[in-house]
Each structure stands twice: as C-alpha cells, then as structure tokens.
GROMACS .gro file of C-alpha atoms in nm:
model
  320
    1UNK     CA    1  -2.874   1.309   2.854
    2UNK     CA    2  -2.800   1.540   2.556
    3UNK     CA    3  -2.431   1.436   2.572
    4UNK     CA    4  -2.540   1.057   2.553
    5UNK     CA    5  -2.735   1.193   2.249
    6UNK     CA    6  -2.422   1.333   2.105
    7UNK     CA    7  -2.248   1.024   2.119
    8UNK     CA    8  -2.514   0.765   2.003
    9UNK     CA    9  -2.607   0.998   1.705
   10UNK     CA   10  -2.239   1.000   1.612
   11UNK     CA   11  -2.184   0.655   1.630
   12UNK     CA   12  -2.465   0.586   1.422
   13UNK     CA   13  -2.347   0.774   1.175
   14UNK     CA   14  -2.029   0.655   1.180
   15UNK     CA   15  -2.212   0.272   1.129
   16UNK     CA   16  -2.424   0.437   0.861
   17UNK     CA   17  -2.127   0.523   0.648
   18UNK     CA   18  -1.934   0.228   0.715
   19UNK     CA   19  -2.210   0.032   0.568
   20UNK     CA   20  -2.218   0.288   0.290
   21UNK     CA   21  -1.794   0.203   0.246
   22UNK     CA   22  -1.855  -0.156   0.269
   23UNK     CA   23  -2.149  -0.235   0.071
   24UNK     CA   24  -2.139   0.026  -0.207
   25UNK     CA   25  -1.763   0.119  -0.240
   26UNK     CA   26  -1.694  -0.249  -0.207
   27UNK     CA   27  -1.375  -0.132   0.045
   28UNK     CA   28  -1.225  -0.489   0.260
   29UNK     CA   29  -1.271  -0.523   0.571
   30UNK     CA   30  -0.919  -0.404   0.731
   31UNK     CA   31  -1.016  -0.059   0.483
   32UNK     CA   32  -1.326  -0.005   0.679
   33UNK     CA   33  -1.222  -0.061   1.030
   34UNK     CA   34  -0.943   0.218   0.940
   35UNK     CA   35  -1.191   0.422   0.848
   36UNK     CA   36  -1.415   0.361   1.150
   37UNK     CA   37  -1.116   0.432   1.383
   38UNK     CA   38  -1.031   0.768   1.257
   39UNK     CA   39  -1.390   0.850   1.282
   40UNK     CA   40  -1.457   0.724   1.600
   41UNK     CA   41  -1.126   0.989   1.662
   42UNK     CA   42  -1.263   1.271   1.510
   43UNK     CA   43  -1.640   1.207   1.732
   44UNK     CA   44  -1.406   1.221   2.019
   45UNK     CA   45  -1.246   1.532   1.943
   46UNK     CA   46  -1.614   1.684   1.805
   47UNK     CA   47  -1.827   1.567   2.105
   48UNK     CA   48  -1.547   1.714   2.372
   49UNK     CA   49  -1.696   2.061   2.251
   50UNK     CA   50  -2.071   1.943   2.272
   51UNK     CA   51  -2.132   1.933   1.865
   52UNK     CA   52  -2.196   1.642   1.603
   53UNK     CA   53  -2.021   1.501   1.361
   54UNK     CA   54  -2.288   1.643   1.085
   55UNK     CA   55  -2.242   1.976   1.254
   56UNK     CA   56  -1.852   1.999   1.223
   57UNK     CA   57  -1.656   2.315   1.126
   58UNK     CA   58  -1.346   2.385   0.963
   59UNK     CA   59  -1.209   2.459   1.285
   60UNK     CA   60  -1.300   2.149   1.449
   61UNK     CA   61  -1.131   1.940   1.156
   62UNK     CA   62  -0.825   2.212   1.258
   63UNK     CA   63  -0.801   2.215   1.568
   64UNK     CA   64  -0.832   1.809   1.526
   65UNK     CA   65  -0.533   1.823   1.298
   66UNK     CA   66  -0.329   2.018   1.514
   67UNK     CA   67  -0.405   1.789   1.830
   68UNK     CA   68  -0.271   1.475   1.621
   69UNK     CA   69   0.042   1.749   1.558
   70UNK     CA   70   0.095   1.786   1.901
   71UNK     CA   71   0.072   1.462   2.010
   72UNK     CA   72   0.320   1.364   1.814
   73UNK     CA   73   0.158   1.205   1.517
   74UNK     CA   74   0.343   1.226   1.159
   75UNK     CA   75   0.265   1.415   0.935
   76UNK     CA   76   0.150   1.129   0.688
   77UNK     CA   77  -0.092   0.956   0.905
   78UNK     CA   78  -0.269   1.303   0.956
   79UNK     CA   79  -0.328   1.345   0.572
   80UNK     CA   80  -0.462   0.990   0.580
   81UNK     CA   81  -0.704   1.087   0.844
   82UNK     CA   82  -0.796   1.418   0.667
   83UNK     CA   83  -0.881   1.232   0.345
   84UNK     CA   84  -1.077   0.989   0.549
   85UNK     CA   85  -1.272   1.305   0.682
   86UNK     CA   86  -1.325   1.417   0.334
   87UNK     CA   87  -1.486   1.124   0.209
   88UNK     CA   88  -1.671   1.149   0.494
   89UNK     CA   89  -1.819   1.484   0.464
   90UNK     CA   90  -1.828   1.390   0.092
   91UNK     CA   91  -2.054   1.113   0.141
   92UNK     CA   92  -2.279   1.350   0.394
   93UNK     CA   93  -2.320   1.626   0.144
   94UNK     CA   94  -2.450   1.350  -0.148
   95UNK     CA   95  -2.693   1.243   0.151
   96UNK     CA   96  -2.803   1.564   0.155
   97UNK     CA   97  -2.731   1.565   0.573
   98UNK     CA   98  -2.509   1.871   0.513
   99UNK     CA   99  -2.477   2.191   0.326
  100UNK     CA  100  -2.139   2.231   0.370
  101UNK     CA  101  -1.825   2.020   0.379
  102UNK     CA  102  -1.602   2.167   0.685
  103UNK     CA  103  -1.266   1.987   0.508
  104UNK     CA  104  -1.303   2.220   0.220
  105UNK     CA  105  -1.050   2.456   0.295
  106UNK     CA  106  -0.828   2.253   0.511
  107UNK     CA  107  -0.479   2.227   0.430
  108UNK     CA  108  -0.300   1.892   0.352
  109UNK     CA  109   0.017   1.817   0.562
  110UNK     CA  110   0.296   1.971   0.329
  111UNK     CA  111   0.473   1.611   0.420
  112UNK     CA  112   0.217   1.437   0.247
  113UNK     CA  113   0.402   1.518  -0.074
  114UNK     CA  114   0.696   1.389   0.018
  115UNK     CA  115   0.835   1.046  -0.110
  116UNK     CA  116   0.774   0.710   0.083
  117UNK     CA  117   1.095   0.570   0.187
  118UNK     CA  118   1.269   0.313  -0.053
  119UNK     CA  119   1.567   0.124  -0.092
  120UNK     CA  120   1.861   0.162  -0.301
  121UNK     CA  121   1.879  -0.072  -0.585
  122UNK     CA  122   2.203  -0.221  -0.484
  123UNK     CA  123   2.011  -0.282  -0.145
  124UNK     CA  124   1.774  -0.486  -0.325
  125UNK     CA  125   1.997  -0.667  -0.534
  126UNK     CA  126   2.152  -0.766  -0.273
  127UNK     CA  127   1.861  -0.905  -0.056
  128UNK     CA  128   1.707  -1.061  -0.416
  129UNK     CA  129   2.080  -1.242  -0.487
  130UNK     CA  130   2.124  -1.321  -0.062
  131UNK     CA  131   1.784  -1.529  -0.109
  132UNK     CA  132   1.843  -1.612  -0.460
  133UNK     CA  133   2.159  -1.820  -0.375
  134UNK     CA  134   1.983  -1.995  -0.078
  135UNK     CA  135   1.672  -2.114  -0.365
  136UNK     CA  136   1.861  -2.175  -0.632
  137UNK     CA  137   2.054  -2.419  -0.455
  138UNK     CA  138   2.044  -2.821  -0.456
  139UNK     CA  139   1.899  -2.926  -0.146
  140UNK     CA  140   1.627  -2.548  -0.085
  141UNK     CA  141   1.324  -2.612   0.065
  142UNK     CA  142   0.975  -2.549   0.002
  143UNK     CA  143   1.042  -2.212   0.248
  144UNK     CA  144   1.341  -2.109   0.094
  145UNK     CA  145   1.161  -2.128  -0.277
  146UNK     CA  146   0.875  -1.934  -0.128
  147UNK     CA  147   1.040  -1.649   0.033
  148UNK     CA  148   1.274  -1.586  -0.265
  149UNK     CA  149   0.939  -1.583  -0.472
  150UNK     CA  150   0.772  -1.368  -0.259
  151UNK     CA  151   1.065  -1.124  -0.248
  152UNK     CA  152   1.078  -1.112  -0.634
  153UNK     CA  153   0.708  -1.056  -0.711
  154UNK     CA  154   0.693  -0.777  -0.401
  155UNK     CA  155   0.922  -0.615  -0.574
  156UNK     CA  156   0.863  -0.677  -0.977
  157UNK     CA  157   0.507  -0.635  -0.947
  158UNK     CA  158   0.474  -0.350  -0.669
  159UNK     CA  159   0.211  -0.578  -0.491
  160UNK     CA  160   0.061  -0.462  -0.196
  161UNK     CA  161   0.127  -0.712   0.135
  162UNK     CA  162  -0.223  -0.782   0.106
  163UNK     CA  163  -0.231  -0.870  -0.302
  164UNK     CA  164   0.083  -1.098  -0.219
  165UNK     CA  165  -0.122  -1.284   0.063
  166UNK     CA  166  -0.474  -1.332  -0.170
  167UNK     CA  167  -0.277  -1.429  -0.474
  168UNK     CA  168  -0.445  -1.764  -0.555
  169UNK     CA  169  -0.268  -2.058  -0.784
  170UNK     CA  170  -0.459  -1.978  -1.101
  171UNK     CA  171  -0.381  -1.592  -1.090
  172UNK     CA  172  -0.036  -1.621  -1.173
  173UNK     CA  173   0.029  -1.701  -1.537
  174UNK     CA  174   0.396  -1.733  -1.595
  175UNK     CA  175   0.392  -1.832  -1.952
  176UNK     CA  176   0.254  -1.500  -2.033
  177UNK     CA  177   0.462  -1.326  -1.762
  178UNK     CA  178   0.180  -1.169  -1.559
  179UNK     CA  179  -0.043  -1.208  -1.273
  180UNK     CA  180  -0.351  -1.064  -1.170
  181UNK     CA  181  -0.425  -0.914  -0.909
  182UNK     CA  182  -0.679  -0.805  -0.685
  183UNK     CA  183  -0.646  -0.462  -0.512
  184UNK     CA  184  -0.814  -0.208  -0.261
  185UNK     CA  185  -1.180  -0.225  -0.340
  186UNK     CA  186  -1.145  -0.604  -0.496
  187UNK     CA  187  -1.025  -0.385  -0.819
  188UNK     CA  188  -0.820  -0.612  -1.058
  189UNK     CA  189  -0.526  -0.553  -1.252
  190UNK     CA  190  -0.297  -0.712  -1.443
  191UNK     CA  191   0.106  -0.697  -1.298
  192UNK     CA  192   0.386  -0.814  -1.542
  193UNK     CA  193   0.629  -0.976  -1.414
  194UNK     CA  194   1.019  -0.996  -1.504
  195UNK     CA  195   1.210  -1.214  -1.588
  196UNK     CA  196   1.390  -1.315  -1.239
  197UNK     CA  197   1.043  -1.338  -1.102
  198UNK     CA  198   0.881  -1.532  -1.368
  199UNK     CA  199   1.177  -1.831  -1.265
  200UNK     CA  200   1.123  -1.783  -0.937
  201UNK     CA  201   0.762  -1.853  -0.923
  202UNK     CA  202   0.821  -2.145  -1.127
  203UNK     CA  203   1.113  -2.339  -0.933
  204UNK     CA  204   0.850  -2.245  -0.608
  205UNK     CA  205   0.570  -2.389  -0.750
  206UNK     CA  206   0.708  -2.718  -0.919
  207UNK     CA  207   0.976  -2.804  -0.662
  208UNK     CA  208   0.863  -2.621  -0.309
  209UNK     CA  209   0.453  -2.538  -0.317
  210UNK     CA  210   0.348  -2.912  -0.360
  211UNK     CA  211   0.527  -3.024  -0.075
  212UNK     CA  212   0.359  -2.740   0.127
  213UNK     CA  213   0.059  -2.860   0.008
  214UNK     CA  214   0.099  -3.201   0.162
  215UNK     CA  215   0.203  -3.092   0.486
  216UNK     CA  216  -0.120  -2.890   0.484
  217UNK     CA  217  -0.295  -3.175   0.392
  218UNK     CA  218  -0.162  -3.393   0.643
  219UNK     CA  219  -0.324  -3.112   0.926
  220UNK     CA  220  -0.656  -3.300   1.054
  221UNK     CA  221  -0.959  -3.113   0.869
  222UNK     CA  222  -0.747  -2.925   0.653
  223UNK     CA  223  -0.861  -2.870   0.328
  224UNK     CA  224  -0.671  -2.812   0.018
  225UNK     CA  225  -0.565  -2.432  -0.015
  226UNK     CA  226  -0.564  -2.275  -0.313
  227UNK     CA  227  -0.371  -1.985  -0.224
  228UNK     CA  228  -0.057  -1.905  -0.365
  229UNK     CA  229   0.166  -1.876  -0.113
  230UNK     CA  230   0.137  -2.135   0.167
  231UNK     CA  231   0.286  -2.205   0.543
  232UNK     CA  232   0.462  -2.453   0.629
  233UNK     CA  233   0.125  -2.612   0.759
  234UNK     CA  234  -0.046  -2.514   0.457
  235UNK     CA  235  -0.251  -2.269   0.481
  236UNK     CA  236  -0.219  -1.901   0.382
  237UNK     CA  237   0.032  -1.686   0.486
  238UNK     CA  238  -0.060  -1.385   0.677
  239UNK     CA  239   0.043  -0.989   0.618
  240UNK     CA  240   0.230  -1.009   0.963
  241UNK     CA  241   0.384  -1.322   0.867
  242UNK     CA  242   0.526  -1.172   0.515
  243UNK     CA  243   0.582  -0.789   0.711
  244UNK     CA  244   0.847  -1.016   0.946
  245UNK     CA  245   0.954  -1.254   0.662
  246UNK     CA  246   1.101  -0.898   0.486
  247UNK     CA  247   1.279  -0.713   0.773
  248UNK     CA  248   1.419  -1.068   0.815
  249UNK     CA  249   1.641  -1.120   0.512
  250UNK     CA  250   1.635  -0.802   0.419
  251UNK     CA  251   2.038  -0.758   0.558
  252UNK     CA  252   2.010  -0.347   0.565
  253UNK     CA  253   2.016  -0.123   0.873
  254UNK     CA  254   1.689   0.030   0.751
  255UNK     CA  255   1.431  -0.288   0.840
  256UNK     CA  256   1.278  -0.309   0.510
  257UNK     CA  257   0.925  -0.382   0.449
  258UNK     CA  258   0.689  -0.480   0.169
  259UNK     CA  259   0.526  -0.148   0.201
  260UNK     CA  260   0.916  -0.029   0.111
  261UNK     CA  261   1.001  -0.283  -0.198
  262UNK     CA  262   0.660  -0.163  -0.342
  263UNK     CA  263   0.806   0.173  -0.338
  264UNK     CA  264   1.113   0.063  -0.463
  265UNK     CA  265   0.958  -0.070  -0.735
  266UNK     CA  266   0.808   0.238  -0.859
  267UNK     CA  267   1.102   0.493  -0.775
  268UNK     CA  268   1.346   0.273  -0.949
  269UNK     CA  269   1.095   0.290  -1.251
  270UNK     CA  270   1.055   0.662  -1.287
  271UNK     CA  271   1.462   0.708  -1.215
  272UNK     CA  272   1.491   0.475  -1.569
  273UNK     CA  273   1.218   0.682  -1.750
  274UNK     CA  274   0.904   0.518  -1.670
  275UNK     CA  275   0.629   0.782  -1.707
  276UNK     CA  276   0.353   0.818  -1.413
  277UNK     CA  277   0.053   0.711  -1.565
  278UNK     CA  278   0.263   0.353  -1.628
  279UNK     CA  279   0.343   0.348  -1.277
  280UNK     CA  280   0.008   0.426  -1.178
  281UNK     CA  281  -0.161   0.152  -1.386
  282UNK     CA  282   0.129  -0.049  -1.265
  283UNK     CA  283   0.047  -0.014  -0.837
  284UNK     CA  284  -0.306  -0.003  -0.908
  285UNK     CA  285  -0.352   0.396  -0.814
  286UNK     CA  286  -0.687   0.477  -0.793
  287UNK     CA  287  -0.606   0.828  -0.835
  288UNK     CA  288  -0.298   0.975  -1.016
  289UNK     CA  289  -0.240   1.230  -0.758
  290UNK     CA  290  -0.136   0.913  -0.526
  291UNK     CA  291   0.114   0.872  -0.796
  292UNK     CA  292   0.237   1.232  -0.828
  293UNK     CA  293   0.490   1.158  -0.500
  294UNK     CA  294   0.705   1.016  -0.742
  295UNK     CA  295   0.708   1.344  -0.943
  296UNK     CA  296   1.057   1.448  -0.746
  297UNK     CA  297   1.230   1.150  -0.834
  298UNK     CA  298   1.105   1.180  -1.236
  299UNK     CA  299   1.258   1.555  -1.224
  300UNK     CA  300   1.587   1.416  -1.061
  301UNK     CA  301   1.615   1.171  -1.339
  302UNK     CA  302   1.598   1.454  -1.603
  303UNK     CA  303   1.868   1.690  -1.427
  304UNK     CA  304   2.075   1.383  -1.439
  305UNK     CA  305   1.998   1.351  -1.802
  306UNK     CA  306   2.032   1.719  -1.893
  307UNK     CA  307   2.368   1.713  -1.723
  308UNK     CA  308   2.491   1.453  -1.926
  309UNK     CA  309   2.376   1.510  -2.257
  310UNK     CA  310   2.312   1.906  -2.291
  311UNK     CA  311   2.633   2.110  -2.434
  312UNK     CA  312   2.561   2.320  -2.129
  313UNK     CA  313   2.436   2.105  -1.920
  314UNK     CA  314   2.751   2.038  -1.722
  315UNK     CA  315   3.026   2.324  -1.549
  316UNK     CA  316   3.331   2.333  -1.800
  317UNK     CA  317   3.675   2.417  -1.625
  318UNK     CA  318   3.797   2.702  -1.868
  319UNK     CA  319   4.186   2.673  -1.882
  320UNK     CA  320   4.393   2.946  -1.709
   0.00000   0.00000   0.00000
C-alpha cells in the first residue's frame, strides 16, 4: 500500500509539472513528453529505494547518473536528463514543495562540452552542388526543387528539423532574404538567408510547390496546406520524412542529419570569425552557454590566425 502511494504521488507530480511545462513555459508537445520520460526514469530509479521524487538526494540523482553510465548511455543524453532534473527541482523549490534542490552539486558529464558532430564544408558543398545540379536542371520536379530547398535553408539558416517542417508559405520572405521562424517554446526569430538559398526557395516555390499543391488538392477532403514544404500528396512533410530525406543524398560515410547541417552551420561560422552571441541569436539559443560548445572551434580559428599573421607565430627553420 505505501509503495502504491509512492508511485501515484510521483506520477502526479510528474503530471503536475508537465502541465506547469506546457501551459506556462509554452514548451510543444514532443518537448514535454521528453520531459515526462526522463521523469518517469528518474521515479523509477527513486521509488526502487522506497523515497519520492520531492524527497530526492544528491545521491539518488548520482547514483541515477551513474546507472545511465553503466548501462551504456552517452554521455550527452545524461546531461540532457540532468538538466531536465534541474528544472525539475527548480520548479519544486519556486512551489515551495522543497527546501533543497538535490541537483545542486551534481556534476555535468565532462562530454557535454564537447562539440556536436558536423560536416566538413567540402562535404556540404558537395551534397548542396549533388542536389543543386539535379534542381537546377530542365525537366526537375516538384521533389527535386524541394529537397534542394530544404537542404539549403537547413543549412543557411541552422533550422531545427522541426522549424523546417512548421515553416508556413508567408514566413519566408525572399525579397528581404529572411524567414521567420518559430522555435522551442513557439519563440520567433528572424533567420537570414544566403544567397544560394534565397534562389532555391524561389525556383521551389514558382516552378515545384504549386504543382504539389494540386496533387494535394486532388486527395478527397484535402484541404489546401499552407505549409511550406509539402509531400508529394500535399500535405506537410514530417521530421522523419526530412531526418531520411538527409542521410539520403547526403553521399558521405557519416549519414548526415539535419541535427548535423545545423551544426555545420554554426561551426563553419565561428571558423570564419563569427562571434557567439551572432551564432546564438542566429540558432535561436535560449541560453548562451548552449552556444559556448562552439568556444573550441572559435579558439582553433585564432591559432590558425596567430600562426599566420604573428612574426612569431609560426617555427622559422634557422639556416645551418
């Protein structure tokens, strides 16, 4: 009976500040079920020693960490799970359910630091001019324009899989060059976009969205979708579709993602002397620590440049 009690208490808390993520955070759906499942985890793990989630200590979020360690789970997905634990107990202590937060001394994975994988920029040139050719040619089809389009603003804009599949018609505006965007938390921003991507988008949408549009339309009770992006049946492309779409074309040995070209996007940046806080504003960081990964990658660039340009910079042979 008092183990039953453990576990409905927990889950209602867990429900409680779901809600709480949902309604006053504004966090999507997908956002929220993540945070549910690491939750419902971490109740697991708590209620196998008799206790409550409100009742955690710092040796319970521990010992939880270093179960996920031994089971083989990276290093990155236990940092996410830690910082959903911290919001957690966050959220607890402003409730006033807790005096203390047991996550307050717990160590981050050292890995956490370390910089999401990314391709080379002859890698993406590559993929970009592979698809490029295919679009740019007489007789490509609606699907050829898309993916090519797709590929471009993944990779000018940083988007998120997710921004790329709720990008609507009217949020693109290619005769300023930009698009807008709508992140985690339904924040907006504003992406520029390039050049390559800004002729993209338009040869998709004048010569391959509309007849997209008409197959969808040709689907009994379909109505007219004003997403961006479409199927071949017209409707809206989903993030598995556009995950598969990627490792498809992309023609390298390391399956490339979305999740990858966004980080592309951003290393390539700092390695030509973008500064963080651009980047930041630029992959719609809530926090500039998320951006701080890429702090490696702005020192390399500066070695490179102090090499090259400081009168000591570089090892001088001294003649014999």
């Amino acid at each position: 009976m008092h183990e039953t009690g453990q576990v409905g208490g927990n889950a209602r808390t867990v429900r409680e500040f779901v809600a709480y993520l949902r309604v006053e955070k504004g966090l999507r759906p997908a956002s929220c079920e993540a945070y549910q499942r690491d939750l419902e985890q971490f109740a697991e793990h708590v209620e196998g020693h008799n206790g409550l989630l409100i009742g955690a200590t710092q040796s319970d979020v521990s010992g939880f960490m270093e179960g996920l360690r031994g089971h083989g789970v990276e290093s990155r997905s236990i940092a996410r799970k830690l910082s959903c634990l911290r919001g957690f107990y966050r959220w607890l202590l402003m409730d006033k359910r807790i005096t203390h937060d047991p996550t307050v001394n717990v160590e981050t994975p050292a890995s956490w630091k370390v910089l999401p994988k990314s391709l080379a920029e002859g890698e993406v040139a590559e993929m970009l001019e592979r698809t490029g050719v295919v679009a740019r040619s007489a007789d490509a089809d609606g699907l050829a324009l898309r993916d090519h389009a797709i590929l471009e603003l993944l990779y000018a804009g940083g988007l998120r899989v997710g921004e790329i599949c709720s990008l609507r018609v009217e949020d693109v505006h290619l005769d300023q060059g930009r698009a807008q965007v709508r992140g985690k938390g339904d924040k907006e921003r504003i992406v520029p976009l390039g050049r390559s991507a800004v002729e993209a988008m338009e040869r998709y949408l004048t010569l391959g969205r509309p007849g997209l549009v008409k197959s969808g339309l040709q689907q009994a009770h379909h109505s007219l979708q004003r997403a961006l992006f479409l199927s071949v049946r017209g409707k809206a492309l989903t993030r598995q579709w556009v995950w598969e779409m990627v490792r498809s074309v992309s023609g390298t040995g390391s399956k490339a993602s979305p999740h990858m070209l966004r980080h592309s996007c951003a290393t390539h940046m700092v390695e030509h002397g973008a500064d963080l806080r651009s980047v930041q504003t630029l992959l719609g960081h809530a926090d500039i620590a998320t951006t701080q990964v890429y702090t490696h990658v702005a020192l390399g660039h500066l070695k490179k440049v102090h090499r090259e340009h400081h009168p000591r910079g570089r090892r001088r042979v001294v003649a014999s």
